[in-house]
CSV table of C-alpha atoms in Angstrom, one decimal:
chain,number,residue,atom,x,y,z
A,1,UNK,CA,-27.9,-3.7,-1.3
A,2,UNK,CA,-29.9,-0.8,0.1
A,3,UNK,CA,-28.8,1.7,3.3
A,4,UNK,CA,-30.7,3.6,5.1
A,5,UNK,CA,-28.7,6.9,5.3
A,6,UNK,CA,-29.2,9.1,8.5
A,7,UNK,CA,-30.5,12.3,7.7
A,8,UNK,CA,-26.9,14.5,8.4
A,9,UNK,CA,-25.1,15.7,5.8
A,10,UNK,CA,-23.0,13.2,3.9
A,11,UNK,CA,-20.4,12.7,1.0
A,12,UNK,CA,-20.5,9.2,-1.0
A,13,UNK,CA,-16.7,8.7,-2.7
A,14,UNK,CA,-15.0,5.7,-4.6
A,15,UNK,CA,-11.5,4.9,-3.9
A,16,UNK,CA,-9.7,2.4,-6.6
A,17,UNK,CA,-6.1,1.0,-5.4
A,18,UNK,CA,-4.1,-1.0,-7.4
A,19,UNK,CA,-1.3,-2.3,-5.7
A,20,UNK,CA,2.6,-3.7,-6.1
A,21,UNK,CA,0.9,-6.9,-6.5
A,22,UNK,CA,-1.0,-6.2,-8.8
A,23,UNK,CA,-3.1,-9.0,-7.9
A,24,UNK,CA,-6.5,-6.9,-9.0
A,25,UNK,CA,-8.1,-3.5,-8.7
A,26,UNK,CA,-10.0,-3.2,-5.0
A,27,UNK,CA,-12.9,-0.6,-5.1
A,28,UNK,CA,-14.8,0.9,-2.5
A,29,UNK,CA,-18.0,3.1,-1.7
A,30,UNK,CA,-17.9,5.0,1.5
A,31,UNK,CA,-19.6,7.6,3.0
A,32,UNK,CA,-18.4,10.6,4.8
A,33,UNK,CA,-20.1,12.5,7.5
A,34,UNK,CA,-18.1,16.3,8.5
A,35,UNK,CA,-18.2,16.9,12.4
A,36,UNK,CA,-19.6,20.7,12.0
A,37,UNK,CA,-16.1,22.9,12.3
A,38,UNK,CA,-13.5,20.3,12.5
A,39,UNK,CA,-11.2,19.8,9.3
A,40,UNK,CA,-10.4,16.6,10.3
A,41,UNK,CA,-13.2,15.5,11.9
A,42,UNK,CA,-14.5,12.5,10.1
A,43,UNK,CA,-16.7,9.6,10.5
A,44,UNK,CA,-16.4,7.4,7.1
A,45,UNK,CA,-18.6,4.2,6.7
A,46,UNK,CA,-17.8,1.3,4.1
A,47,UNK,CA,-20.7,1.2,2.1
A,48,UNK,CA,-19.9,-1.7,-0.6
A,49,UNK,CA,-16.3,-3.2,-1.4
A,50,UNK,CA,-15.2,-5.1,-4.8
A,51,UNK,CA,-11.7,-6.5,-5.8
A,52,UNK,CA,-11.8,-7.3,-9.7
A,53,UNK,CA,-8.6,-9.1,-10.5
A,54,UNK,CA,-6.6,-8.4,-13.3
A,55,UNK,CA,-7.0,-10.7,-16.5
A,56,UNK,CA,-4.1,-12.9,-16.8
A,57,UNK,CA,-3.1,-11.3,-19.8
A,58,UNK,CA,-3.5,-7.4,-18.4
A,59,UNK,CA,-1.4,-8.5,-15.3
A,60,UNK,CA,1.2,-9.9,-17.5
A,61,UNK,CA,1.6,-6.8,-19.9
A,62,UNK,CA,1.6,-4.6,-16.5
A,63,UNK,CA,4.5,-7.0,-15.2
A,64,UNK,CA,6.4,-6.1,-18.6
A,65,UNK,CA,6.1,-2.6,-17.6
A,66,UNK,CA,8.2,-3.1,-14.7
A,67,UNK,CA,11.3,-3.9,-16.8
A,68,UNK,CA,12.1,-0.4,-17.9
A,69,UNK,CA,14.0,-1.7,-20.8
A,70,UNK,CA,10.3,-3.0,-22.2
A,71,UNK,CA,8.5,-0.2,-20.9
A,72,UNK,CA,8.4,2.0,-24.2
A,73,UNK,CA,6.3,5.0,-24.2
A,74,UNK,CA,3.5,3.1,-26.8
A,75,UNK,CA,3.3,0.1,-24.3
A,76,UNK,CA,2.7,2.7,-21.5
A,77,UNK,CA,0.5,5.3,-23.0
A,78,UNK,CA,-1.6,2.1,-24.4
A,79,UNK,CA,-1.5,0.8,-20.9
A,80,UNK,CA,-2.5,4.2,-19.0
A,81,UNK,CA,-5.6,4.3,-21.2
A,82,UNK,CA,-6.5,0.5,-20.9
A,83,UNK,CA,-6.4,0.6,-17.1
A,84,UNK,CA,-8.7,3.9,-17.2
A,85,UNK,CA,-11.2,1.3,-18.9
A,86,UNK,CA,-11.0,-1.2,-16.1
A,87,UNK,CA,-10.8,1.2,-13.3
A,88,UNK,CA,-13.8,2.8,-14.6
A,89,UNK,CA,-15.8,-0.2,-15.0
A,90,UNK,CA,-15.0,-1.5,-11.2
A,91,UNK,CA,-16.1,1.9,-10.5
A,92,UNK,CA,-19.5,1.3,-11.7
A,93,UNK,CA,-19.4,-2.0,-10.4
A,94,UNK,CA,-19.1,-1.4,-6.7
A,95,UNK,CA,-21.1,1.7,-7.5
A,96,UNK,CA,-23.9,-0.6,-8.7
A,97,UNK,CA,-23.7,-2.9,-5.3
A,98,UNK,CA,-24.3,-0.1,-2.9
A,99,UNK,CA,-27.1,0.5,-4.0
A,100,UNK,CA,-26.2,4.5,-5.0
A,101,UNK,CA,-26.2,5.9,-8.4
A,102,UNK,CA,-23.4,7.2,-10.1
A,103,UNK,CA,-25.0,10.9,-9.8
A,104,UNK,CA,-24.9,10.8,-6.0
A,105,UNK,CA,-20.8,10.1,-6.0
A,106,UNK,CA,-19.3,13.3,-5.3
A,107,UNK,CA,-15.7,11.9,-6.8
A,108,UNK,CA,-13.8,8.7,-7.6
A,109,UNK,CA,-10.1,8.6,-5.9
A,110,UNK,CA,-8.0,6.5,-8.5
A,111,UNK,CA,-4.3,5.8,-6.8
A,112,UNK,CA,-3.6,4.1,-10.1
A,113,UNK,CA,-0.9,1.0,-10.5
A,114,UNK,CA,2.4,2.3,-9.9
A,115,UNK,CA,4.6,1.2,-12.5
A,116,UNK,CA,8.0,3.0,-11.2
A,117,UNK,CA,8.3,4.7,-8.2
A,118,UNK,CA,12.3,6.3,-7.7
A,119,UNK,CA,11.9,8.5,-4.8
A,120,UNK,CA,15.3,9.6,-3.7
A,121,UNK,CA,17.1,12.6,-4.8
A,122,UNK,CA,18.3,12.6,-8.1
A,123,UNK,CA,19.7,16.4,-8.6
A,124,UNK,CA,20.4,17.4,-12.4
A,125,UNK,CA,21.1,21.1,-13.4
A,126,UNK,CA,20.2,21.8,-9.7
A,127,UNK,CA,17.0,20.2,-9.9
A,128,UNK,CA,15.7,17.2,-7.7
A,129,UNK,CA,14.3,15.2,-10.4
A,130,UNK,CA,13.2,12.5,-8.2
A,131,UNK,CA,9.6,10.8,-9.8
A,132,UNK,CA,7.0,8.4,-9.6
A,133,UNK,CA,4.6,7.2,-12.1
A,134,UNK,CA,1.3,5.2,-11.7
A,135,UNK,CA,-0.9,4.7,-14.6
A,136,UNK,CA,-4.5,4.3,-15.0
A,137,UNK,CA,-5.8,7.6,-16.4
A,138,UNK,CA,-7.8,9.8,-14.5
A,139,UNK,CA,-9.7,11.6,-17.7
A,140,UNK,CA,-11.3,8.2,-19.2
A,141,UNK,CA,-12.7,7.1,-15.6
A,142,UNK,CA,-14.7,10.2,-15.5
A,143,UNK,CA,-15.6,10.4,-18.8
A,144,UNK,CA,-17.2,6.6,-18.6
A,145,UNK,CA,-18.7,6.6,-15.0
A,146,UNK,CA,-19.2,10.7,-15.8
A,147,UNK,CA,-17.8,11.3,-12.4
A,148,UNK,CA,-15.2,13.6,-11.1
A,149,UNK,CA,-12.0,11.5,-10.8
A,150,UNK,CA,-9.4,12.3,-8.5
A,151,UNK,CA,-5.9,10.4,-9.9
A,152,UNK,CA,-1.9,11.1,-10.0
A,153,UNK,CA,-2.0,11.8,-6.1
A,154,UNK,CA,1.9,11.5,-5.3
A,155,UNK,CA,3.7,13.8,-7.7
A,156,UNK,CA,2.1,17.2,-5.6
A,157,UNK,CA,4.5,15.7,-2.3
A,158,UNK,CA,7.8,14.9,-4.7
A,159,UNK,CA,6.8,18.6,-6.1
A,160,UNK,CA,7.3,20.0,-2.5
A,161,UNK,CA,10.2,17.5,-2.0
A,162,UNK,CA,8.6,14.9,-0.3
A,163,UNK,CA,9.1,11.2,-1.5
A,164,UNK,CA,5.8,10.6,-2.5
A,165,UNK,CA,4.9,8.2,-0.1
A,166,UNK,CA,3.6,6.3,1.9
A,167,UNK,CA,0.4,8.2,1.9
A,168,UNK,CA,-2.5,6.3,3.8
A,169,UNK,CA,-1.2,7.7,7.2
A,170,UNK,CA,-2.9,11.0,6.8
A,171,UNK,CA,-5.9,8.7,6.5
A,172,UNK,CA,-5.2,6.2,9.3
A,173,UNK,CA,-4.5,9.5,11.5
A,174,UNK,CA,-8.1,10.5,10.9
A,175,UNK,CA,-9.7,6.8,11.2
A,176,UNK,CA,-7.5,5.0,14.2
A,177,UNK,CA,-6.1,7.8,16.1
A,178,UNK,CA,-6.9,6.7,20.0
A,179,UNK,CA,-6.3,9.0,23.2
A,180,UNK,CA,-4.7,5.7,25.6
A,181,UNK,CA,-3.7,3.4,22.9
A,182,UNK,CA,-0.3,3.3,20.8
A,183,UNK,CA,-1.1,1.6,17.5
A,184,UNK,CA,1.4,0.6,14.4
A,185,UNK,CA,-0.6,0.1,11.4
A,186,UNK,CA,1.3,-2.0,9.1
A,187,UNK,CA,-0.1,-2.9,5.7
A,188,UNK,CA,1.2,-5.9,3.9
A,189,UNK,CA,0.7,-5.5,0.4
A,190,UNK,CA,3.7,-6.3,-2.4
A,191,UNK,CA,5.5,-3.6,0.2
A,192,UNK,CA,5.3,-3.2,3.6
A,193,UNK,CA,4.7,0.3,5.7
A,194,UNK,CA,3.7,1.2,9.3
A,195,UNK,CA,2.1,3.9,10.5
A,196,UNK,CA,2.8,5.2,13.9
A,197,UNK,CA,-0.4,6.6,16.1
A,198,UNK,CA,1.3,7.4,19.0
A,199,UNK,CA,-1.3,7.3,21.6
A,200,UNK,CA,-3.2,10.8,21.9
A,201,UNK,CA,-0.9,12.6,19.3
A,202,UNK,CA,-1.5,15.2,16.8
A,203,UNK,CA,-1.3,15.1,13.1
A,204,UNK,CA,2.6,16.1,13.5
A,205,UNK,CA,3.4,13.6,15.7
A,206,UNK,CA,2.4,10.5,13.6
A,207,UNK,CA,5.0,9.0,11.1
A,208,UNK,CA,5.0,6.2,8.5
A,209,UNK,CA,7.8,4.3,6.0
A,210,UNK,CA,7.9,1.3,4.1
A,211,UNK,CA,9.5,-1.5,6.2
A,212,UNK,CA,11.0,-2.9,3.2
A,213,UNK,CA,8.7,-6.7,1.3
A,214,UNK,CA,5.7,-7.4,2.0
A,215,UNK,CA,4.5,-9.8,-0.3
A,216,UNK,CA,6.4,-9.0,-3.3
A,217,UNK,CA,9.7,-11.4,-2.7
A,218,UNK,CA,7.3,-14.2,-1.7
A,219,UNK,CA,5.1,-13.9,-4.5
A,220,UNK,CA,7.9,-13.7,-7.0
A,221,UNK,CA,9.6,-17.1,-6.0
A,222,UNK,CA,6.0,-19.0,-5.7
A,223,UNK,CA,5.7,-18.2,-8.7
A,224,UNK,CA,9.0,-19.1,-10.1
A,225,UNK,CA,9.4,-22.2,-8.1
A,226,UNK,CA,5.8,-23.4,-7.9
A,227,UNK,CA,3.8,-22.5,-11.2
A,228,UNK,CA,1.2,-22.1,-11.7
A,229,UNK,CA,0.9,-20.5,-8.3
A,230,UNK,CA,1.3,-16.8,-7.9
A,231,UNK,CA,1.4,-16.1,-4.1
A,232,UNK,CA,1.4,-18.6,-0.8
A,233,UNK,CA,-2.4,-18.6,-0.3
A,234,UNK,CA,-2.8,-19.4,3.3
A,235,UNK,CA,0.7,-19.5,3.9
A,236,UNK,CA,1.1,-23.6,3.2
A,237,UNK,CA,4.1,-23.4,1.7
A,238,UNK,CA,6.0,-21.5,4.3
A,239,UNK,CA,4.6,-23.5,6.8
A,240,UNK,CA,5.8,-26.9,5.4
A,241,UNK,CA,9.0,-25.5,4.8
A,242,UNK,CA,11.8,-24.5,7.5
A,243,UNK,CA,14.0,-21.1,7.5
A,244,UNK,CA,17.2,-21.1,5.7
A,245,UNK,CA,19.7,-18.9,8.2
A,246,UNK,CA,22.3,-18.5,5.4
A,247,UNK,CA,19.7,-17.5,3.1
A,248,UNK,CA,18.1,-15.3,6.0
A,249,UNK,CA,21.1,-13.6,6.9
A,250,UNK,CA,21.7,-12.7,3.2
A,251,UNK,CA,18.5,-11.5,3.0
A,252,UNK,CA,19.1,-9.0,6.2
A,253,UNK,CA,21.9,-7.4,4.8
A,254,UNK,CA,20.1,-4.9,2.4
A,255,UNK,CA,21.2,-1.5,3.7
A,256,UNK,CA,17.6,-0.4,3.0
A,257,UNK,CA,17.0,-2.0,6.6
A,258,UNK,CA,19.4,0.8,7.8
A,259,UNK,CA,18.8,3.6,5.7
A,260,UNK,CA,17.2,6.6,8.0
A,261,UNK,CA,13.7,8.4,8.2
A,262,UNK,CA,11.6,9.2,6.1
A,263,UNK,CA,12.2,5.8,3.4
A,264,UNK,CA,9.9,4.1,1.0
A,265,UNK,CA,10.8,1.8,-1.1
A,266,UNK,CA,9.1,-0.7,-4.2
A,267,UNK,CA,10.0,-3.3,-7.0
A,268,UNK,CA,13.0,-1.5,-8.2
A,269,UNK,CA,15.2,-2.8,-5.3
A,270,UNK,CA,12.6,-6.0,-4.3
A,271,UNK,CA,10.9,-7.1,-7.3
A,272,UNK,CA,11.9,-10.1,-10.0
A,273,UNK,CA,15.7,-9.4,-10.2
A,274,UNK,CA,16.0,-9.6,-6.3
A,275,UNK,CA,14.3,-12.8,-6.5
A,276,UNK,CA,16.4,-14.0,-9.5
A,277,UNK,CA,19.3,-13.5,-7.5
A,278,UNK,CA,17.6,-15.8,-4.7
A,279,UNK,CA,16.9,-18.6,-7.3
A,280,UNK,CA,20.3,-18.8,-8.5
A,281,UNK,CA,21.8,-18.9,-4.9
A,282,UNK,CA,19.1,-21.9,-4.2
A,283,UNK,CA,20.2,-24.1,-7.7
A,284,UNK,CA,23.8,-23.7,-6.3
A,285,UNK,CA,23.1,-24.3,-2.4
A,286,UNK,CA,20.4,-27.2,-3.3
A,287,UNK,CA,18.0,-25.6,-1.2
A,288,UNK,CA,14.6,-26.8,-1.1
A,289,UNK,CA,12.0,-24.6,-2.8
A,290,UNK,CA,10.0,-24.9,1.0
A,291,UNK,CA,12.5,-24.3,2.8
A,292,UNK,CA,13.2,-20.2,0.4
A,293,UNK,CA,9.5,-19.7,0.6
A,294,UNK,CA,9.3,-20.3,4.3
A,295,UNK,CA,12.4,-18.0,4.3
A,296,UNK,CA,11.5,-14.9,2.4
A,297,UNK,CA,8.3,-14.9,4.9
A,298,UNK,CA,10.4,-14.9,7.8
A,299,UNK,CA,12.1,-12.1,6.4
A,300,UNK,CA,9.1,-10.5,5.8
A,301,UNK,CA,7.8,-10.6,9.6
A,302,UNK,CA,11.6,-10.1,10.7
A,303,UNK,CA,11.6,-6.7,8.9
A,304,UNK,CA,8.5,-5.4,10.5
A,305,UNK,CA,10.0,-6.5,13.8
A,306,UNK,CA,13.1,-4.9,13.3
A,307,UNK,CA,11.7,-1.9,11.7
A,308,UNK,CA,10.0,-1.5,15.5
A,309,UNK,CA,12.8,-2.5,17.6
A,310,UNK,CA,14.9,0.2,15.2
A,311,UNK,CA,12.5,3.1,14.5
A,312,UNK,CA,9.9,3.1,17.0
A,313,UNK,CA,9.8,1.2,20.1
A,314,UNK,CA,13.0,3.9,21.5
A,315,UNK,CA,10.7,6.6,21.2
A,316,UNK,CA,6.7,5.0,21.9
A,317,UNK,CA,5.8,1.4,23.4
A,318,UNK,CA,3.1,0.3,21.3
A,319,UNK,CA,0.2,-1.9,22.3
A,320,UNK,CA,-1.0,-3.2,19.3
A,321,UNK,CA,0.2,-3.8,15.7
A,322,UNK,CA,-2.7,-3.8,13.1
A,323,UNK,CA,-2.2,-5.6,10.1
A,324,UNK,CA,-4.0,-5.2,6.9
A,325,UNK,CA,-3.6,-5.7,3.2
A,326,UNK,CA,-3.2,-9.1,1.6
A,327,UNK,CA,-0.5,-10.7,3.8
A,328,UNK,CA,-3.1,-10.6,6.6
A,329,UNK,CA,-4.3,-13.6,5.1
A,330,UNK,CA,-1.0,-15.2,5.5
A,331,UNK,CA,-1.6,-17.3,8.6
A,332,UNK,CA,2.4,-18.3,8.3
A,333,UNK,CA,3.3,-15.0,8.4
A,334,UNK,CA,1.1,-13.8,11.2
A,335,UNK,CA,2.2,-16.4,13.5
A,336,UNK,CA,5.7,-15.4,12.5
A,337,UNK,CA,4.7,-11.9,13.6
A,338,UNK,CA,3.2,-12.8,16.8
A,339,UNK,CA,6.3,-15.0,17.9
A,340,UNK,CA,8.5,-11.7,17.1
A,341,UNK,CA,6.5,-9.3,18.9
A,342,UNK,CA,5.5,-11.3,21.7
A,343,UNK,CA,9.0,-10.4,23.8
A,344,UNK,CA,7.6,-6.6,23.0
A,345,UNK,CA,4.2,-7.1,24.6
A,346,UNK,CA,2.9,-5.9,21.4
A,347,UNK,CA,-0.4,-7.6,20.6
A,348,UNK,CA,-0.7,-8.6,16.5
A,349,UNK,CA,-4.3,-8.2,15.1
A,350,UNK,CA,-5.7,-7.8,11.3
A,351,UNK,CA,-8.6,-5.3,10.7
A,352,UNK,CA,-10.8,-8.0,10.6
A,353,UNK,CA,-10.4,-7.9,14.4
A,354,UNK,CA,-11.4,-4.9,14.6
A,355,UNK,CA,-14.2,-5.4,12.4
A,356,UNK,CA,-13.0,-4.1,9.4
A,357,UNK,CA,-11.8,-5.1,6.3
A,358,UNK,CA,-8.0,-5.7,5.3
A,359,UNK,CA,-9.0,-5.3,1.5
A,360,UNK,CA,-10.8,-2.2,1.1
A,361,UNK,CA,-8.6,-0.3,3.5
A,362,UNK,CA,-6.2,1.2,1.2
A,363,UNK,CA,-9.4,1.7,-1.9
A,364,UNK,CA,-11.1,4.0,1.7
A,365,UNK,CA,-8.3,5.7,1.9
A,366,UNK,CA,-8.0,6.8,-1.7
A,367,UNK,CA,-11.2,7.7,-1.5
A,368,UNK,CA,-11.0,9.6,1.8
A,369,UNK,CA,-8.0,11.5,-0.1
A,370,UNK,CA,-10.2,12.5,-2.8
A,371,UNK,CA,-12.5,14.2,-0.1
A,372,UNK,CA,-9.6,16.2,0.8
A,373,UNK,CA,-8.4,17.3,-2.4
A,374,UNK,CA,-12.0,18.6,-4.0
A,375,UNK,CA,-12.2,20.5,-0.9
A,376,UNK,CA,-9.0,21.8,-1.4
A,377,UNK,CA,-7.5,21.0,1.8
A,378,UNK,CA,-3.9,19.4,2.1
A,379,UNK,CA,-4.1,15.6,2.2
A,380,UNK,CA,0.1,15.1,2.8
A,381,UNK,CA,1.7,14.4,6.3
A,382,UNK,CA,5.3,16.6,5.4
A,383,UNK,CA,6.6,14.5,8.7
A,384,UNK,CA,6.1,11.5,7.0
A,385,UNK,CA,6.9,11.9,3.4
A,386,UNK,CA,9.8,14.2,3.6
A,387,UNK,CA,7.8,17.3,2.3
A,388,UNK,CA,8.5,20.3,3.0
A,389,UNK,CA,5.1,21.5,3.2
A,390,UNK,CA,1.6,20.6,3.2
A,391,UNK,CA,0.4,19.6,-0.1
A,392,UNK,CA,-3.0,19.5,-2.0
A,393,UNK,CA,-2.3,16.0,-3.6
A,394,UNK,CA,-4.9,14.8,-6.5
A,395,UNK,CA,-5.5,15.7,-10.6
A,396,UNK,CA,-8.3,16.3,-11.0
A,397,UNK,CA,-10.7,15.2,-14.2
A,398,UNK,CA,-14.0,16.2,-14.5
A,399,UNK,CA,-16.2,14.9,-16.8
């Protein structure tokens, strides 16, 4: 693929996002143009985008990483360095289909696969000792594509106190940010989060937390109940099933609902044990393995629309909610989402709408961190996060 490049001055990155799925590792090549003077002035172009998914046997030792009773420091150490090798070869890859060398990439932003992610306070000796840990290392990925890598972005917020997340605001700030128009950006990947672009605001006015599932609970029971599935592609399960208001009502109850600003969440509270617990209620209750599927993706929608109703619509009316990551191929769960907000007047769209791309969005944004970071500059939103301060985020590995 070749592009011709106008003639201003421009940065070519790659982001790499691996995510609670871990369905694969999404790379992307963008482009970024500085407005002369303006920090956060930025006009970034999707050059080429790649998702490589994992091999069934990768994803499955990942998975055994989750259980922290399995997760011995061999099996993570290994895995760190393993993933370093496939993130550096997707690298290349997408590299390779933009048509750019690997000389002309300033850096490679690497989020890394999040293995454990425990974000709330956790004082000890009168230290906070609140972490996260995603794995994928940064050194081997410039050493093999010979590339700056940026990696390890989230430990530089929980350092200033922050919870480490969500992060891709600061970059949906900079990309969607419209005088007139209200958006929510909600990304539905094995979590989901929302970012709120209040219509003409400032950097300090935008906020973001995880509404709770995205596609995590959904994809653990397809692939308990219906093997050798591993998510609802297209949402035909759901949609030949019919919501279970015992189960749904269950489901509601988790205080993380609740819980106040700034939140973010993961597979410690929503991941295989949660789902267990829904498997043994169904054997008990003979529900129909339809009937939980089409439930956990009401829940899914519900939580997003109750996460507005809750959070956001007492303070900003939105127009539009904007849905990317891999649940916006979930036709089920976008008509779910449309029937919810449609008493709001909010108007559900995917990127694709928009004309971009639901995939790559959270690989750009890694990337458009990276930008940030060899510049120096902070790449945090303290509002959202929790921080206490702006924060360079990003390790940097050179090669």
């Amino acid at each position: 693929m070749n592009h011709s490049y106008p003639s201003r001055n421009v940065t070519y990155l790659v982001g790499l996002m691996s995510g609670t799925s871990v369905d694969g590792i999404d790379a992307a090549v963008i482009q970024i143009a500085q407005r002369p003077g303006q920090e956060h002035g930025i006009e970034v172009e999707l050059l080429a985008f790649e998702n490589t998914p994992y091999p069934v046997h990768v994803r499955n030792s990942i998975f055994q990483l989750f259980d922290v009773t399995k997760a011995t420091v061999d099996k993570v150490g290994a895995m760190n360095m393993w993933l370093g090798e496939l993130y550096a070869r997707a690298a290349l890859s997408v590299i390779d289909q933009s048509g750019l060398e690997p000389s002309q990439i300033a850096a490679i932003g690497s989020h890394g696969q999040t293995i454990y992610h425990a974000p709330e306070k956790n004082m000890m000796d009168g230290y906070n000792l609140h972490c996260t840990i995603q794995i994928g290392e940064g050194a081997v990925i410039a050493n093999r594509t010979g590339i700056p890598c940026v990696s390890d972005f989230r430990v530089a917020d929980m350092a200033a106190s922050g919870q480490g997340a969500p992060l891709v605001p600061f970059t949906e700030y900079l990309l969607f940010a419209h005088p007139e128009t209200t958006s929510l950006l909600q990304n539905i990947g094995g979590i989901g989060n929302v970012t709120v672009l209040p219509a003409n605001a400032s950097p300090k006015e935008v906020y973001a937390f995880d509404t709770g599932p995205g596609n995590m609970i959904m994809d653990a029971l397809v692939s308990r109940l219906f093997p050798p599935m591993t998510m609802d592609a297209g949402g035909s399960i759901a949609a030949s099933g019919q919501v279970i208001d015992a189960l749904l009502e269950w489901m509601q109850q988790d205080e993380y609902y609740t819980l106040p600003l700034p939140k973010s969440t993961g597979r410690e509270r929503f991941g295989q044990q949660y789902a267990d617990q829904i498997v043994e209620m169904m054997k008990a209750r003979n529900w129909k393995a339809e009937d939980v599927i089409a439930t956990a993706t009401r829940l899914t929608a519900w939580s997003i629309a109750d996460s507005y109703e809750r959070y956001i619509a007492p303070q900003h009316q939105a127009h539009q909610l904007l849905i990317g990551g891999g649940g916006s191929y979930n036709p089920t769960l976008l008509q779910n989402l449309r029937q919810l907000f449609a008493p709001y007047g909010v108007q559900v769209l995917t990127q694709e709408d928009l004309g971009g791309n639901s995939d790559a969005k959270e690989a750009v944004a890694f990337a458009v961190l990276a930008y940030y970071t060899m510049k120096r500059l902070p790449n945090n939103i303290p509002q959202v996060t929790g921080a206490s301060q702006p924060a360079v985020m990003g390790k940097i590995s050179w090669p």
